[in-house]
GROMACS .gro file of C-alpha atoms in nm:
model
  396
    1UNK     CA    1  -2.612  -0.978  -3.638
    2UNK     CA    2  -2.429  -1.131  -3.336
    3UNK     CA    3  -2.128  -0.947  -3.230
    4UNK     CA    4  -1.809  -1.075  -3.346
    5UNK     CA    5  -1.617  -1.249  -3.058
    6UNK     CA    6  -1.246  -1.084  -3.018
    7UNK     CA    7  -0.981  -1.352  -3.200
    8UNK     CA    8  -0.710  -1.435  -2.984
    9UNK     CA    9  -0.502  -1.509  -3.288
   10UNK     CA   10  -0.545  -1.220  -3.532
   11UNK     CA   11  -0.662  -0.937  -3.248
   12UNK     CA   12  -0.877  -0.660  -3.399
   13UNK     CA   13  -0.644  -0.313  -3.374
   14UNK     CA   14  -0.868  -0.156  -3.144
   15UNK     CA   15  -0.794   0.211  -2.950
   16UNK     CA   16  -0.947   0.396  -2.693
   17UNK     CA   17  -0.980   0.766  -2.757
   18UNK     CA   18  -1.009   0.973  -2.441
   19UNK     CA   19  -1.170   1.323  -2.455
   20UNK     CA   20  -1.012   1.549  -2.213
   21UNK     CA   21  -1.002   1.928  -2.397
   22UNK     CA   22  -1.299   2.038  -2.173
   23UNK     CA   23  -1.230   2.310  -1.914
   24UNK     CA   24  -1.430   2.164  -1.608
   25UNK     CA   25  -1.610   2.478  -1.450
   26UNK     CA   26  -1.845   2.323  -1.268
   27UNK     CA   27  -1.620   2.088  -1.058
   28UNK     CA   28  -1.417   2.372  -0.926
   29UNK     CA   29  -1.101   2.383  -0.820
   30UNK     CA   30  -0.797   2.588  -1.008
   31UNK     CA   31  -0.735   2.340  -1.311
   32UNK     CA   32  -0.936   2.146  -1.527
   33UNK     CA   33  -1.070   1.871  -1.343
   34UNK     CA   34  -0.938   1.585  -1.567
   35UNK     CA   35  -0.549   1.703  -1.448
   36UNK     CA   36  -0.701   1.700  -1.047
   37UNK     CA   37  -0.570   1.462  -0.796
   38UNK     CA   38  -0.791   1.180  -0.697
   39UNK     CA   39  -0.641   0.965  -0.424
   40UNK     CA   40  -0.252   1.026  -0.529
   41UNK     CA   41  -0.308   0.999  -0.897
   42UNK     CA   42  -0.467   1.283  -1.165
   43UNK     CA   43  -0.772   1.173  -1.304
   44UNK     CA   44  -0.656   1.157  -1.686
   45UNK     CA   45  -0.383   0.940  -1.549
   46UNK     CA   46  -0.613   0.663  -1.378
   47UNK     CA   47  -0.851   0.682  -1.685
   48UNK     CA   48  -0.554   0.616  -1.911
   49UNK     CA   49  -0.459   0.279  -1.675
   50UNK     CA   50  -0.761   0.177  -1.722
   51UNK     CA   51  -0.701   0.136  -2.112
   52UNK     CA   52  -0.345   0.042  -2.083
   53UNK     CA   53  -0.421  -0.251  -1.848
   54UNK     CA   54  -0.707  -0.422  -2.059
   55UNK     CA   55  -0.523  -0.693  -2.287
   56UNK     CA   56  -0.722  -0.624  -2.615
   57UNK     CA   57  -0.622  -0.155  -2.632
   58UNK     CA   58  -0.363  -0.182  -2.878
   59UNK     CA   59  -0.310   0.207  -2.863
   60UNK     CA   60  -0.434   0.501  -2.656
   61UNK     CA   61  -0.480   0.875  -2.799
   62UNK     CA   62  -0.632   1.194  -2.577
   63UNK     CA   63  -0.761   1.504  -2.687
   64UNK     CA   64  -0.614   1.807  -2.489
   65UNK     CA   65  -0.680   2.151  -2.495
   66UNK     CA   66  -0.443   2.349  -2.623
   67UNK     CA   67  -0.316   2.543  -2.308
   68UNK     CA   68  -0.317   2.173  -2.115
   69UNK     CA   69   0.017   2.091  -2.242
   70UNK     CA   70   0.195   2.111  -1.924
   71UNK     CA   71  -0.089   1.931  -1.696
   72UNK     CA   72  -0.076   1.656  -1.997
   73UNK     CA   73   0.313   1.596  -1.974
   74UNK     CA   74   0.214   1.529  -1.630
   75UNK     CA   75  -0.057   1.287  -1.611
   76UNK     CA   76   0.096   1.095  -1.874
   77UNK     CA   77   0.480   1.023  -1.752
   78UNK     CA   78   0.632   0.690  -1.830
   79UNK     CA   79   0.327   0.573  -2.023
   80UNK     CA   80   0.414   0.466  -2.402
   81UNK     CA   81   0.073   0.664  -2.554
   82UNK     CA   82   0.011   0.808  -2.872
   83UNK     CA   83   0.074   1.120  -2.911
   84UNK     CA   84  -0.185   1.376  -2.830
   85UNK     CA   85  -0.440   1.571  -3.031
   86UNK     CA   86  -0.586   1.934  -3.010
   87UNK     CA   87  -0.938   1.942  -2.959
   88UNK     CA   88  -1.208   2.204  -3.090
   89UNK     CA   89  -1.454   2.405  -2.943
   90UNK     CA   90  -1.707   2.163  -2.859
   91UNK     CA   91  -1.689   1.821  -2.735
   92UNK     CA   92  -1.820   1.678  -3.045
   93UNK     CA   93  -1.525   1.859  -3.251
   94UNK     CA   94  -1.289   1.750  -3.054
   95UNK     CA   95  -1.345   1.353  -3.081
   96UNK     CA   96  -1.343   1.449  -3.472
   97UNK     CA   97  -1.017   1.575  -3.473
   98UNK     CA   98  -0.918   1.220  -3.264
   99UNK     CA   99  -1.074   1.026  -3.477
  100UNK     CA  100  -0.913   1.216  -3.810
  101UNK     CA  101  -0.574   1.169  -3.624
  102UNK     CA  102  -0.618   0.813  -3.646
  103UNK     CA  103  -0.660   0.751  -3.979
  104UNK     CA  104  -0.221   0.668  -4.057
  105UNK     CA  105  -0.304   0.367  -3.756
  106UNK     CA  106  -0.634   0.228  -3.953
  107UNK     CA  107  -0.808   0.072  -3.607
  108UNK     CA  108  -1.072  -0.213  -3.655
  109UNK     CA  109  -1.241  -0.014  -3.368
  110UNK     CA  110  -1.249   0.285  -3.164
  111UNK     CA  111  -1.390   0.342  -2.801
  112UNK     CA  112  -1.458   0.698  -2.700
  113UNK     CA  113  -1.433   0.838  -2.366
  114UNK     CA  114  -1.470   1.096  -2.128
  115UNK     CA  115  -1.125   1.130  -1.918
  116UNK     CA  116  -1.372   1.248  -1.614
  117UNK     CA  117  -1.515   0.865  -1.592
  118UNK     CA  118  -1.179   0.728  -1.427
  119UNK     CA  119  -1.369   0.431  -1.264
  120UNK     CA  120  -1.348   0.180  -1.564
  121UNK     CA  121  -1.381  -0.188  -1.483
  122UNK     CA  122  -1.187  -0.506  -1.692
  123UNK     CA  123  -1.518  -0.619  -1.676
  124UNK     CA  124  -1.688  -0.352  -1.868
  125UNK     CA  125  -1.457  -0.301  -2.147
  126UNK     CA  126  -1.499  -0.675  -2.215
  127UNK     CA  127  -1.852  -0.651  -2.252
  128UNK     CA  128  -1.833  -0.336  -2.471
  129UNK     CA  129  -1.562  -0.479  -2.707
  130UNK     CA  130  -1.771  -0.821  -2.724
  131UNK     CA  131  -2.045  -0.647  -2.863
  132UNK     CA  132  -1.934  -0.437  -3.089
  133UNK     CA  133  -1.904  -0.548  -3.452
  134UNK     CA  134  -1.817  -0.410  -3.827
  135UNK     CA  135  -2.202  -0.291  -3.845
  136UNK     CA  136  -2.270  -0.220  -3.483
  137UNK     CA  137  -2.177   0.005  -3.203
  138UNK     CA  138  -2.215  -0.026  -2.830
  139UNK     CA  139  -2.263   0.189  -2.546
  140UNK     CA  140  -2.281   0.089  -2.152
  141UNK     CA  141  -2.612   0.205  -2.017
  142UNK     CA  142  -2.831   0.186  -1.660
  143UNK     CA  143  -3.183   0.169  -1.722
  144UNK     CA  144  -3.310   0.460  -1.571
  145UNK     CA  145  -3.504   0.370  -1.243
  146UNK     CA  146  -3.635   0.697  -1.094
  147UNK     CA  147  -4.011   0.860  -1.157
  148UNK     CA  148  -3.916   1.123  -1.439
  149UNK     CA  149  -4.106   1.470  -1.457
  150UNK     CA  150  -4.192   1.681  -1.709
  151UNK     CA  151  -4.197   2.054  -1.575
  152UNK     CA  152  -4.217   2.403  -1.642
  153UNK     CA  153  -4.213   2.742  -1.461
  154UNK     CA  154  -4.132   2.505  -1.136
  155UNK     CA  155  -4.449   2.333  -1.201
  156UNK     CA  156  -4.524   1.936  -1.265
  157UNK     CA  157  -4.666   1.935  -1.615
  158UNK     CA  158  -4.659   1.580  -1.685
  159UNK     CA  159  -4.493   1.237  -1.546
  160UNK     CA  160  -4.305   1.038  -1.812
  161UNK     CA  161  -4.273   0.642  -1.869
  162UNK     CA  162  -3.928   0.556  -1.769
  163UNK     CA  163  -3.974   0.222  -1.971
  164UNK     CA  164  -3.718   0.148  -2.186
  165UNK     CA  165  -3.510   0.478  -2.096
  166UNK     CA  166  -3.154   0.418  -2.058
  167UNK     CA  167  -2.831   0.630  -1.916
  168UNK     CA  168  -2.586   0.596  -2.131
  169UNK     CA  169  -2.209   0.609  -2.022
  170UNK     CA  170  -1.824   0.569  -2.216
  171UNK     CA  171  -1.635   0.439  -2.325
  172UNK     CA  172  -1.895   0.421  -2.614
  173UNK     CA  173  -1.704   0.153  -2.890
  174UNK     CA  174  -1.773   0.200  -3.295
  175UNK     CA  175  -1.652   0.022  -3.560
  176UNK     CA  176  -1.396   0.279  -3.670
  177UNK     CA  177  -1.485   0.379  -4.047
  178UNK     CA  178  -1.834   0.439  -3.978
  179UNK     CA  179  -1.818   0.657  -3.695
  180UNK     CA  180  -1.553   0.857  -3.866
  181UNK     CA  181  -1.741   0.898  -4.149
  182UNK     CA  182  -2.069   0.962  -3.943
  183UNK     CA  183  -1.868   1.220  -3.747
  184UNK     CA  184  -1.765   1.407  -4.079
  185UNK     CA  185  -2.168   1.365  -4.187
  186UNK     CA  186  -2.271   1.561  -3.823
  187UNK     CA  187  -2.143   1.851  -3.981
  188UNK     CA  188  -2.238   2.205  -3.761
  189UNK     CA  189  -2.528   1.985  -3.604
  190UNK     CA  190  -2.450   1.927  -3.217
  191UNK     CA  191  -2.543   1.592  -3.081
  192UNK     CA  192  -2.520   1.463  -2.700
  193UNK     CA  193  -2.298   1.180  -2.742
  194UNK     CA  194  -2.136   0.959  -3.033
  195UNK     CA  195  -2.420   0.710  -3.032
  196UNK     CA  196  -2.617   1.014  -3.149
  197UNK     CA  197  -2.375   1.110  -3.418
  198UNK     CA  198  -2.383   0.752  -3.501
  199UNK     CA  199  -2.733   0.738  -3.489
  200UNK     CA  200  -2.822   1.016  -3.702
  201UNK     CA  201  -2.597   0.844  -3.945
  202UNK     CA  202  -2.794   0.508  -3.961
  203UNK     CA  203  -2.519   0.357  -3.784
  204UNK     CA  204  -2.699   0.052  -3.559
  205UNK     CA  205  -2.600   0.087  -3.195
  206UNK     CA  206  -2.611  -0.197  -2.856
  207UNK     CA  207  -2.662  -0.131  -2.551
  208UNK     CA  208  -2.489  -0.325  -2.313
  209UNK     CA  209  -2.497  -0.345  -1.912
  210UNK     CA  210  -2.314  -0.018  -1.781
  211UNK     CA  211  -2.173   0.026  -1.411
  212UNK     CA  212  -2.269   0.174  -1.166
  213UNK     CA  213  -1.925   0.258  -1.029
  214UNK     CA  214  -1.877   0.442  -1.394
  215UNK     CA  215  -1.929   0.751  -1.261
  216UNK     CA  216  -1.860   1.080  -1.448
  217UNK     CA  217  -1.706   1.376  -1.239
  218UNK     CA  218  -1.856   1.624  -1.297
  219UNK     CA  219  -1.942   1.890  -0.960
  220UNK     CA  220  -1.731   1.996  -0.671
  221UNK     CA  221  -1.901   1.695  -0.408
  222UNK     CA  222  -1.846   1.439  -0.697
  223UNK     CA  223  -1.504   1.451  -0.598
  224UNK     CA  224  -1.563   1.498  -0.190
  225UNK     CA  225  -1.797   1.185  -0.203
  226UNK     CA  226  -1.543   0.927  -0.419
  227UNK     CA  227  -1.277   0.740  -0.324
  228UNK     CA  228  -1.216   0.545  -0.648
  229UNK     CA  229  -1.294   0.205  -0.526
  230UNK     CA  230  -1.671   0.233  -0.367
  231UNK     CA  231  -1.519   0.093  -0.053
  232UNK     CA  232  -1.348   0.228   0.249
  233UNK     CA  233  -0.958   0.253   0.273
  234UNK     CA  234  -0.785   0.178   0.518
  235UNK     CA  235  -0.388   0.243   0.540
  236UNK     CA  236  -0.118  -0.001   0.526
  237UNK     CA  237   0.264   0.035   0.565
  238UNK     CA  238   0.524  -0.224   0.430
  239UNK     CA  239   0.910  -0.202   0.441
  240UNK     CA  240   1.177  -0.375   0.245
  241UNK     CA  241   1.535  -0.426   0.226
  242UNK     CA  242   1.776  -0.546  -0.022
  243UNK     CA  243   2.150  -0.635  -0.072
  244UNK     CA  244   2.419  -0.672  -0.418
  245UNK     CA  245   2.754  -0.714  -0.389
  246UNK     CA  246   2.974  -0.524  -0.618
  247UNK     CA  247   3.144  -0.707  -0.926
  248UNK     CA  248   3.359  -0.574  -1.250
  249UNK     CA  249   3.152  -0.375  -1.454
  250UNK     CA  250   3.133   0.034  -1.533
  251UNK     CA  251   2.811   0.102  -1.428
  252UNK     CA  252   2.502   0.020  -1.164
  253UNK     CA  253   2.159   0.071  -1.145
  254UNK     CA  254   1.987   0.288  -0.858
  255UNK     CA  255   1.614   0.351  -0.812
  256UNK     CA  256   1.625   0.318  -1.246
  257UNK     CA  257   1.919   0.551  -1.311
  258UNK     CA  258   2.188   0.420  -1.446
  259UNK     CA  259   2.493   0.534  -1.281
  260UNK     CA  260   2.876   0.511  -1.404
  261UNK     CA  261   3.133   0.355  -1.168
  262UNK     CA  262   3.397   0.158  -1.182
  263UNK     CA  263   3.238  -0.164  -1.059
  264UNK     CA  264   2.928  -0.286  -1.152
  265UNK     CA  265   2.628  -0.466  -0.927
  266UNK     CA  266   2.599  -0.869  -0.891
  267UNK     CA  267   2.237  -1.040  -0.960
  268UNK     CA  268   2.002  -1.195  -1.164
  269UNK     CA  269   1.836  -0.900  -1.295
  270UNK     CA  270   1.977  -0.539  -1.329
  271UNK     CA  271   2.042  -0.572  -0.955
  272UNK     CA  272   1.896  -0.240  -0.867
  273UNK     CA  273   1.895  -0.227  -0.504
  274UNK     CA  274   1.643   0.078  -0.461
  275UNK     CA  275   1.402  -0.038  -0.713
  276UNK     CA  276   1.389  -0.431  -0.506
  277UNK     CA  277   1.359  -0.293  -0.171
  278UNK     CA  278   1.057  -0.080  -0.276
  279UNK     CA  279   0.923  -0.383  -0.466
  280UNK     CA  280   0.907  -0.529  -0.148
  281UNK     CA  281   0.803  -0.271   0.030
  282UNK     CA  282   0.481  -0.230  -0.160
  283UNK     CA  283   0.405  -0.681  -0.178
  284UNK     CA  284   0.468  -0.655   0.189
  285UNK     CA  285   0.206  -0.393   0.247
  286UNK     CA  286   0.031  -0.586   0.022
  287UNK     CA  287   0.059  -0.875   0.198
  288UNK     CA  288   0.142  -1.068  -0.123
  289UNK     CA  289   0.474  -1.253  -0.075
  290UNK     CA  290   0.794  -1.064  -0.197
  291UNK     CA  291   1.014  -0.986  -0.509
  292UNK     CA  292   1.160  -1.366  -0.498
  293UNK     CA  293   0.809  -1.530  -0.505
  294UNK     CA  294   0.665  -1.309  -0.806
  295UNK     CA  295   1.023  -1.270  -1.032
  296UNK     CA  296   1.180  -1.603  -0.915
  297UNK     CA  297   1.596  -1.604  -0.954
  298UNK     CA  298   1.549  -1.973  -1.098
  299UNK     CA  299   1.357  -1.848  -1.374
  300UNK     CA  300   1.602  -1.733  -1.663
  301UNK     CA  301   1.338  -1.493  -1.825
  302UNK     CA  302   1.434  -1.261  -1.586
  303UNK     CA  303   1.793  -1.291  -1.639
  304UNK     CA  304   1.937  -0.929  -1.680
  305UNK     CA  305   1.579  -0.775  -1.682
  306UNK     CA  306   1.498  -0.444  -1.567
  307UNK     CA  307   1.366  -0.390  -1.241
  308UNK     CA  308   1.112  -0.146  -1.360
  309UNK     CA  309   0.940  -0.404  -1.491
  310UNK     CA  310   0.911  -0.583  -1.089
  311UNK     CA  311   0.801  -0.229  -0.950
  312UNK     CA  312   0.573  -0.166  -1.223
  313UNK     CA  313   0.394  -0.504  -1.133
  314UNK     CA  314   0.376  -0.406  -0.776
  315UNK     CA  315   0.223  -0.094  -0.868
  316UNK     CA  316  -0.036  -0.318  -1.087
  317UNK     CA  317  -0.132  -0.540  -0.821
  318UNK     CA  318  -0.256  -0.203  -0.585
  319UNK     CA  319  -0.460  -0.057  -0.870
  320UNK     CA  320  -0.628  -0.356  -0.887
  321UNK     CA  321  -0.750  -0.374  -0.537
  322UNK     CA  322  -0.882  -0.085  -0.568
  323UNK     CA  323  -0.597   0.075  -0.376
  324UNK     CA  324  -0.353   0.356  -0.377
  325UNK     CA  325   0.009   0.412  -0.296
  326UNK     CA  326   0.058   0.741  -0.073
  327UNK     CA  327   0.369   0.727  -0.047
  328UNK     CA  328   0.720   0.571  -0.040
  329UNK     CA  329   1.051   0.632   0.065
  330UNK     CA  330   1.431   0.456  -0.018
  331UNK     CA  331   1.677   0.521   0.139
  332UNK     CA  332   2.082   0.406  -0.059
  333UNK     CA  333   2.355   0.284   0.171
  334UNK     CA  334   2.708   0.316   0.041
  335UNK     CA  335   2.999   0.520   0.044
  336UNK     CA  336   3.023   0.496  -0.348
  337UNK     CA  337   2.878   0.640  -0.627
  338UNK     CA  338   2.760   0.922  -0.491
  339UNK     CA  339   2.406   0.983  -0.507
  340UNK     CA  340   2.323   1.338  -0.427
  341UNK     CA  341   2.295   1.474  -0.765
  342UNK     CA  342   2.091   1.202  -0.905
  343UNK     CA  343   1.841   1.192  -0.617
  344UNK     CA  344   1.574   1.421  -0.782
  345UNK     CA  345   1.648   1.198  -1.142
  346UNK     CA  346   1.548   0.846  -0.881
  347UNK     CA  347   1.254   1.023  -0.769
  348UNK     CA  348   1.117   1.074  -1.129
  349UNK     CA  349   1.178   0.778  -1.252
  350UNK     CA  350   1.045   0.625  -0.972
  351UNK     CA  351   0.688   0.854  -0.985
  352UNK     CA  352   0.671   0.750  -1.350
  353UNK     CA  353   0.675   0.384  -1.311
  354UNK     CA  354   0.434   0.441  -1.067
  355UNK     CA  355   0.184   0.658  -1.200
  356UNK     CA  356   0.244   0.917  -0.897
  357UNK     CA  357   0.279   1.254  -0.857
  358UNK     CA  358   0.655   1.278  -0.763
  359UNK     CA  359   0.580   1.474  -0.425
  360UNK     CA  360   0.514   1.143  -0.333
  361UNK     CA  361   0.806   1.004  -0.338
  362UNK     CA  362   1.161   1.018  -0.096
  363UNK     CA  363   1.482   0.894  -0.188
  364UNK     CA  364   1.788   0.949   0.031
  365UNK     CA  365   2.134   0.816   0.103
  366UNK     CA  366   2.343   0.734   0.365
  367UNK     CA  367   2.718   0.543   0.480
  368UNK     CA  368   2.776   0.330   0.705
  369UNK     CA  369   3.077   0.524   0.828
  370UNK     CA  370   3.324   0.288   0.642
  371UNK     CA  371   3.187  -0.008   0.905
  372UNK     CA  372   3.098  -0.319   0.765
  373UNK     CA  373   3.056  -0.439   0.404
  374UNK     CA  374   2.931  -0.154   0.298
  375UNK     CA  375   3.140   0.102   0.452
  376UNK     CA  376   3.468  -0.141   0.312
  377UNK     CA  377   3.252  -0.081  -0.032
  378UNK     CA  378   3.168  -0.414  -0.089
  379UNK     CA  379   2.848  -0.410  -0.203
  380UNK     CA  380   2.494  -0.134  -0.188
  381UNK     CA  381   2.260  -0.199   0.047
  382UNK     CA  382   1.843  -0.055   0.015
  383UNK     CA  383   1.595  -0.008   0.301
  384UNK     CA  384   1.204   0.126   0.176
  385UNK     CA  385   0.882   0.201   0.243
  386UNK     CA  386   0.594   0.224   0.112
  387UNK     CA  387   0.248   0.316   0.219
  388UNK     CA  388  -0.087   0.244   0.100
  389UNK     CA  389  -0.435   0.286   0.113
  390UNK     CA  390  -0.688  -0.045   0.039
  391UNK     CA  391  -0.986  -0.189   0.050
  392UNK     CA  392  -1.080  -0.272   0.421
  393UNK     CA  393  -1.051  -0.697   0.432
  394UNK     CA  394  -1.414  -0.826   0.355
  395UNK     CA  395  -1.416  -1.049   0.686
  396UNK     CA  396  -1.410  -0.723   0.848
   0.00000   0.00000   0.00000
């Protein structure tokens, strides 16, 4: 049977369920290596984005352990997720107890993962969901292209044919039902992988080109030898600067807050002044235009919008290069509101939309010593930057 092409008109309900209960021994390190930080950003978190971003996830679940509560709250600030599920004692457990969690959101299909694979490509969840069907499963796989050996007591015994031998990755994709039911079937028995449980329950399974980039972390130099993108980073530094002048109103925006006063911010959007100057901060390091040529002011879609949604996009556009934002600072001018006990609020809400651990992130406020428009409290002026890491330019 051919698999069954995704509709673009009646979308199958499909959700990835990521398996991070595991403890990580072998990796090192003081915390399970799924909650480590891997260029800026825990692992769990970038595997999540990977999901999130493809068009056709409808819903993301994870399986934590149950002392991982903390680390969890963590890695997954400011992402709309499921809600997450207690795993067991073994990794096979533990994606049953996903899967039976699912069952009140009925999915057409399920793709299982391991949160330590946090390399995932657009490109290989396409060819996954493609070929996955109501009868079949499919795995990514590399054929296996080293001599094998058969050995024991240290000694060669025999070498084995690696024809037709295969390495098989996740996200691993199954028709929902059946691997649900083939995972209650498994029973005590302890299989490698899904495709095994699936196997073992007659359950047809494809294998489809895997990457090599898919990595799984899994020892200390794992994580000394990546750098998430397979090529070498270089840094880059953009600023960005933004005025609004003030107009009736009872509150304004800063950095995402929403502060009371008694005037109220002019612009197109929310007119957050924090949240545009970063914006621009990160397209000019970027190199990518600014706020005005992504979000134009002409365009009445973005009429009143929030500017999370502008930062969030800038944030997009560096994961998919492959990059990583280091850093990035704001800095409020005004005399009024005040900002110092909202700072630490703007510097979470900031390190949410951003997927970054908030140590990351500076905000800080100044006046103008009642000189110019801002010190005659006219309007709120924004200065930021931001600082990156990305790919080295290929004419390089």
């Amino acid at each position: 049977m051919s698999p069954t092409p995704v509709n673009a008109t009646n979308p199958p309900n499909i959700i990835a369920l990521i398996v991070a209960a595991g403890r990580g021994r072998r990796a090192g390190g003081g915390i399970p290596k799924q909650y480590r930080m891997l260029d800026g950003q825990m692992i769990l978190a970038r595997a999540i984005h990977a999901f999130k971003d493809h068009p056709a996830i409808r819903s993301i679940c994870v399986v934590i352990h149950p002392d991982d509560n903390d680390l969890y709250d963590q890695a997954v600030t400011g992402l709309q997720i499921l809600p997450p599920v207690y795993g067991g004692a073994t990794r096979q457990e533990s994606v049953k107890n996903g899967l039976e969690a699912l069952v009140a959101h009925n999915p057409d299909m399920v793709l299982i993962h391991d949160a330590a694979r946090c390399f995932l490509s657009a490109s290989l969840l396409d060819r996954i969901i493609a070929a996955t069907d109501h009868e079949v499963g499919a795995i990514p796989a590399l054929a296996v292209t080293d001599t094998l050996k058969r050995a024991e007591n240290g000694l060669v015994t025999a070498t084995v044919s690696r024809d037709k031998l295969w390495r098989a990755q996740t996200p691993q994709a199954f028709p929902y039902k059946a691997i649900l039911d083939a995972h209650r079937k498994a029973g005590s028995r302890e299989l490698t992988d899904d495709a095994a449980v699936a196997e073992a329950a007659g359950l047809a399974v494809r294998i489809v080109e895997g990457d090599a980039e898919n990595i799984k972390l899994t020892m200390a130099e794992d994580f000394k030898e990546s750098t998430g993108s397979g090529q070498a980073l270089e840094p880059r530094t953009g600023s960005g600067f933004d005025v609004h002048r003030f107009e009736p109103g009872d509150h304004v925006w800063l950095c995402g807050i929403r502060i009371p006063h008694e005037s109220g911010l002019k612009g197109h959007s929310d007119a957050d002044v924090g949240l545009h100057a970063l914006t621009d901060a990160i397209l000019g390091a970027l190199a990518d235009g600014d706020i005005g040529t992504h979000f134009p002011p002409s365009d009445p879609k973005w009429r009143g919008a929030s500017s999370d949604r502008f930062l969030a996009h800038a944030g997009e556009l560096v994961r998919k290069t492959g990059g990583q934002i280091t850093h990035c600072d704001v800095t409020l001018i005004c005399e009024r509101p005040r900002i110092g006990t909202h700072k630490q609020a703007m510097r979470d809400r900031i390190a949410a939309i951003l997927g970054l651990n908030v140590a990351r992130v500076s905000v800080k406020a100044t006046t103008t010593e009642q000189l110019g428009f801002t010190g005659r409290e006219e309007g709120i002026a924004a200065q930021a930057t931001a600082t990156l890491l990305l790919p080295a330019p290929k004419d390089q």
